[in-house]
Short mmCIF file of the C-alpha atoms (twelve columns), coordinates in Angstrom:
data_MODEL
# 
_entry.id   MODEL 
# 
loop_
_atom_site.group_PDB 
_atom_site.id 
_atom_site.type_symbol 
_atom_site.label_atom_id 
_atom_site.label_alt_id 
_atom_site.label_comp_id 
_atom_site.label_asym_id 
_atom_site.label_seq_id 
_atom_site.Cartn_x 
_atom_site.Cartn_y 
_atom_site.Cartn_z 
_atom_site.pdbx_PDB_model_num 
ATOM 1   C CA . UNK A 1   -10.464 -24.774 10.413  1 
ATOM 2   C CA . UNK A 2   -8.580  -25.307 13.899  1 
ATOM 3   C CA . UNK A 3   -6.513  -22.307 15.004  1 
ATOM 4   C CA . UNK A 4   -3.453  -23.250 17.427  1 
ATOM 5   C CA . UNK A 5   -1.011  -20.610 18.724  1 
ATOM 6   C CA . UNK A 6   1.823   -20.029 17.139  1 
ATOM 7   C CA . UNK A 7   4.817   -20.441 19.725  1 
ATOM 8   C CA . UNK A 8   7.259   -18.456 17.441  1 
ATOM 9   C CA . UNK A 9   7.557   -14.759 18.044  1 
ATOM 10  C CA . UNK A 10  8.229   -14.039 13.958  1 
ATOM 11  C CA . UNK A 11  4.443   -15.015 12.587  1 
ATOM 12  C CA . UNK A 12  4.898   -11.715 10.331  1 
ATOM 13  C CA . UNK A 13  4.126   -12.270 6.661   1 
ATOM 14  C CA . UNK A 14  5.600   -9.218  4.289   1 
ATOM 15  C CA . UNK A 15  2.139   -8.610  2.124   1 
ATOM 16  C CA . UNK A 16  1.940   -6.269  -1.154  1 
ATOM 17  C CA . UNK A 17  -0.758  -4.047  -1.855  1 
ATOM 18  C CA . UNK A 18  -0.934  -3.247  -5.650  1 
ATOM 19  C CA . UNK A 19  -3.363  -1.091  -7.911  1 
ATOM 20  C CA . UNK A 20  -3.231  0.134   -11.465 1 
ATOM 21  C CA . UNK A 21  -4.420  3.871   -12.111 1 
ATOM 22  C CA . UNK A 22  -5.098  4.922   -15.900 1 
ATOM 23  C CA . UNK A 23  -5.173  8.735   -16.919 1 
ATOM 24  C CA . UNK A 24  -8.924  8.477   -17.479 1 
ATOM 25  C CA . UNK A 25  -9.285  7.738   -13.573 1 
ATOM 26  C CA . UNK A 26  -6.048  10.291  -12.625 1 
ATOM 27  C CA . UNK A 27  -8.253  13.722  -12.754 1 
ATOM 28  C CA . UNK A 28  -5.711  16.786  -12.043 1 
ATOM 29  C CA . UNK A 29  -6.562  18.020  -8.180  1 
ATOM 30  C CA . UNK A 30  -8.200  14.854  -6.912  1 
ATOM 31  C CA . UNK A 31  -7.262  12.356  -4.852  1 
ATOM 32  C CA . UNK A 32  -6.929  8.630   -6.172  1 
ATOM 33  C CA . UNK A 33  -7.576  6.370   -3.121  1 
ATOM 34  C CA . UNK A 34  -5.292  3.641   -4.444  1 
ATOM 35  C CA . UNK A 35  -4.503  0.916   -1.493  1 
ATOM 36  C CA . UNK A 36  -6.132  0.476   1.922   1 
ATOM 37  C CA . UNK A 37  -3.915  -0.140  4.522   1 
ATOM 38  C CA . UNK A 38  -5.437  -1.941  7.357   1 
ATOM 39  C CA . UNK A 39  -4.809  -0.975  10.999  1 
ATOM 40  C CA . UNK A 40  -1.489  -1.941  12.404  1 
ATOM 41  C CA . UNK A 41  0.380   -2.126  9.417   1 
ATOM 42  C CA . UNK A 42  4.093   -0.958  8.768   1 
ATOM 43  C CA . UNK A 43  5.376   -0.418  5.745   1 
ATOM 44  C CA . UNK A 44  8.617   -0.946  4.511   1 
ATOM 45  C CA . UNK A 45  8.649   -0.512  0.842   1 
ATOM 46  C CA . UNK A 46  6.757   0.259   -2.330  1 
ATOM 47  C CA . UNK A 47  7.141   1.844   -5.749  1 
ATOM 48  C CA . UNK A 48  5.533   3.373   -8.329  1 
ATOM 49  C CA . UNK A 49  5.638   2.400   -12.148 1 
ATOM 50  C CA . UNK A 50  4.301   4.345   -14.928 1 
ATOM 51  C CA . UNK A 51  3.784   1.104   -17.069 1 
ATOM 52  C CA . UNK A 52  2.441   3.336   -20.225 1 
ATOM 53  C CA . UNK A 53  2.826   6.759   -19.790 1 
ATOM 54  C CA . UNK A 54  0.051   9.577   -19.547 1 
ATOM 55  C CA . UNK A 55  -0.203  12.430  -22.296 1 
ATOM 56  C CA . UNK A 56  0.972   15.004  -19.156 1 
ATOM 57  C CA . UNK A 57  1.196   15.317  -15.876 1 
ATOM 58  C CA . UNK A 58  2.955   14.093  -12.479 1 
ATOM 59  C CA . UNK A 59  1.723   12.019  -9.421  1 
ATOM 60  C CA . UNK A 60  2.389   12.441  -6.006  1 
ATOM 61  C CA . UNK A 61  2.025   9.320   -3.707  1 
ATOM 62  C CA . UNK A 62  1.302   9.806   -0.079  1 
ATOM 63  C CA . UNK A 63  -0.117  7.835   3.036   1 
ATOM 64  C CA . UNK A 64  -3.288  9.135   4.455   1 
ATOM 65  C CA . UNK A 65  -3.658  8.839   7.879   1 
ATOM 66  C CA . UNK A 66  -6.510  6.787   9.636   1 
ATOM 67  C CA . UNK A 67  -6.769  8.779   12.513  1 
ATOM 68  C CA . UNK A 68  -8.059  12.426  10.727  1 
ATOM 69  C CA . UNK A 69  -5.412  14.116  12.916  1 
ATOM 70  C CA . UNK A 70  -2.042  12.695  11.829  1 
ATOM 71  C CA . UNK A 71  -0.254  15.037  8.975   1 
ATOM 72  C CA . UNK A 72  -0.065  12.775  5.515   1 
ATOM 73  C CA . UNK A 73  3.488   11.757  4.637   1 
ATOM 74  C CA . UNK A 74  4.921   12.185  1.186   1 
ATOM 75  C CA . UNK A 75  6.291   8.792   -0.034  1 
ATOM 76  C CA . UNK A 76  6.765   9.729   -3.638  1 
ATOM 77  C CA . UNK A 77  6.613   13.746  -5.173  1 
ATOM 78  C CA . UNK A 78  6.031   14.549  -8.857  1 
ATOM 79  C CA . UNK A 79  6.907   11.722  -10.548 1 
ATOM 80  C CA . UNK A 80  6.428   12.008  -14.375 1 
ATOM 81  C CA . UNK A 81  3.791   10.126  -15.615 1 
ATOM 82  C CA . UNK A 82  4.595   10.957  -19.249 1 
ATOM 83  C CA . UNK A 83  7.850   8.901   -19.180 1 
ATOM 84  C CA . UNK A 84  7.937   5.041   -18.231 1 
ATOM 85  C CA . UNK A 85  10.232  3.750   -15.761 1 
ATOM 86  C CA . UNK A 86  9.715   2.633   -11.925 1 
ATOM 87  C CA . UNK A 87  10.471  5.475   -8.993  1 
ATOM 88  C CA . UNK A 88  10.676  4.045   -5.742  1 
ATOM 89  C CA . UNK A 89  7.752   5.548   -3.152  1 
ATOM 90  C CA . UNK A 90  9.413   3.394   -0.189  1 
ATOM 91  C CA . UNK A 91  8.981   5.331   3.316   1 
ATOM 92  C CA . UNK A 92  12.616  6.864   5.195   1 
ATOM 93  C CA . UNK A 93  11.881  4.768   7.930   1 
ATOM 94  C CA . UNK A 94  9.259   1.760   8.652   1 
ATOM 95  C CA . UNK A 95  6.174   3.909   8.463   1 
ATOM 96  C CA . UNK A 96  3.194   2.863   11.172  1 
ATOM 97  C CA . UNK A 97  -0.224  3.176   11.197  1 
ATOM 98  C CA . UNK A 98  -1.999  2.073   13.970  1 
ATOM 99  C CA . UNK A 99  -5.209  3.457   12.735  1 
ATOM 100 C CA . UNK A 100 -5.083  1.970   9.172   1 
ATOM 101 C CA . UNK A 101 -5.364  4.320   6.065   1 
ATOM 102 C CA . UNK A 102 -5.069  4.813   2.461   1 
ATOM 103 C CA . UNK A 103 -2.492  5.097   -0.626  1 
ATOM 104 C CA . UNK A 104 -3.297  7.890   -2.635  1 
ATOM 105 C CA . UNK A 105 -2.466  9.205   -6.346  1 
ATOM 106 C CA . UNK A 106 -2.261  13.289  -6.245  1 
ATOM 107 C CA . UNK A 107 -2.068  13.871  -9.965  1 
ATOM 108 C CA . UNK A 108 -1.576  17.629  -11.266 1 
ATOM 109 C CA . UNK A 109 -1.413  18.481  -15.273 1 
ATOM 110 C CA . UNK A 110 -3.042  15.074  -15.958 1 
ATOM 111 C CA . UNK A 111 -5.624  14.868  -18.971 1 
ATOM 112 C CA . UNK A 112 -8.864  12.547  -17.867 1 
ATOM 113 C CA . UNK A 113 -9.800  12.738  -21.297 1 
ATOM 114 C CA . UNK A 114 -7.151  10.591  -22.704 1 
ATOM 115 C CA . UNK A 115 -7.660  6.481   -22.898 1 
ATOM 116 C CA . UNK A 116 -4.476  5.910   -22.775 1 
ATOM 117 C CA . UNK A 117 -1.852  5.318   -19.868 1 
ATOM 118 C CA . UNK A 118 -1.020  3.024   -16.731 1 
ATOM 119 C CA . UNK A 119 0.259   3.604   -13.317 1 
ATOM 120 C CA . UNK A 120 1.284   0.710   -10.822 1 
ATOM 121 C CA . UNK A 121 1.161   1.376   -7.521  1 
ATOM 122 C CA . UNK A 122 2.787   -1.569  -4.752  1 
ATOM 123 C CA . UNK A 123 3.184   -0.964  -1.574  1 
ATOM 124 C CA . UNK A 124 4.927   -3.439  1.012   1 
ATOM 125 C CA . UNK A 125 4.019   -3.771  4.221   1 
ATOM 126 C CA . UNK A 126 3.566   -6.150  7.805   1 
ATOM 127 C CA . UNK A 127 0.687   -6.179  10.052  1 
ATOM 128 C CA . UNK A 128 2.297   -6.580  13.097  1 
ATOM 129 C CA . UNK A 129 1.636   -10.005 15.243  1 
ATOM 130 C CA . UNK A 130 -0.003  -11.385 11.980  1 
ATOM 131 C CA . UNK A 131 0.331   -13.941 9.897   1 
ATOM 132 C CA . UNK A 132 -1.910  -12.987 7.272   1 
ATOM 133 C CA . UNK A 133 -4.083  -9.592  7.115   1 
ATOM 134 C CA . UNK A 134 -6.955  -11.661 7.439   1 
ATOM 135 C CA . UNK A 135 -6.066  -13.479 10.451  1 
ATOM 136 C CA . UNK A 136 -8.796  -13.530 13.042  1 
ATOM 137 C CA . UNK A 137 -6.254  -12.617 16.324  1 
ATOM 138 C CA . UNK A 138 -2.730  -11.902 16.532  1 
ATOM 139 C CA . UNK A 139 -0.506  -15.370 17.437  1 
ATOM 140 C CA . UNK A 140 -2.918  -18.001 15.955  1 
ATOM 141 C CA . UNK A 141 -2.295  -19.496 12.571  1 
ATOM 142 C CA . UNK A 142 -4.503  -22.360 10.639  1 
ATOM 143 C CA . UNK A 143 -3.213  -26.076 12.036  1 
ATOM 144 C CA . UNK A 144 -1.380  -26.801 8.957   1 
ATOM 145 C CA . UNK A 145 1.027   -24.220 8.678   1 
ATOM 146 C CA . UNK A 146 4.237   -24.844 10.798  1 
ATOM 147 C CA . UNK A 147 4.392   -23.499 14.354  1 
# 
């Protein structure tokens, strides 16, 4: 493949990082790494859905810093996982991390023991100067996409 550079200043895509997290996985006090988010990403939106809900228990939803030193920031708190029904886990502002990181589940009162229930996790988000997250250098897109 040929890469050209991309005269247009606006060679953002928006991309969606999604996971589902069943109660089996959802163990009360421990982290669920749910969606890496790769260095230099923004992100604008994202929800969570408790598709079919948990015997008990509520999940937190935070963004875990790249860079070990930066506090995590709550995105979502408690949201019942015994009751179906989307709750939106979208940041205040356009949250950056220049490091990279990680979406994570904080269950509490969950039962790993059960089979049954379904999370969805989505979180939206740019890589700024990219078209694609997998673009080898910021500005250059494949030859046939439109400069």
């Amino acid at each position: 493949m040929i890469l050209k550079k991309n005269r247009s200043p606006n060679v953002q895509s928006r991309m969606i990082g999604t996971q589902h997290v069943t109660e089996a996985e959802a163990t009360a006090g421990q982290e669920v790494s749910a969606i890496r988010i790769p260095p230099g990403a923004i992100m604008l939106g994202g929800f969570v859905e408790v598709v079919e809900a948990y015997s008990a228990g509520t999940l937190g939803v935070d963004f875990v810093n790249g860079d070990g030193t930066t506090a995590d920031v709550a995105l979502a708190a408690a949201v019942d996982a015994t009751a179906t029904g989307a709750t939106d886990a979208s940041p205040t502002t356009p949250l950056r991390a220049p490091q990279g990181g990680w979406i994570v589940l904080k269950p509490a009162g969950t039962d790993p023991a059960q089979a049954g229930g379904d999370v969805l996790v989505a979180i939206e988000y740019i890589v700024d100067g990219r078209w694609t997250e997998v673009m080898p250098e910021a500005g250059l897109v494949p030859d046939d996409v439109a400069a």
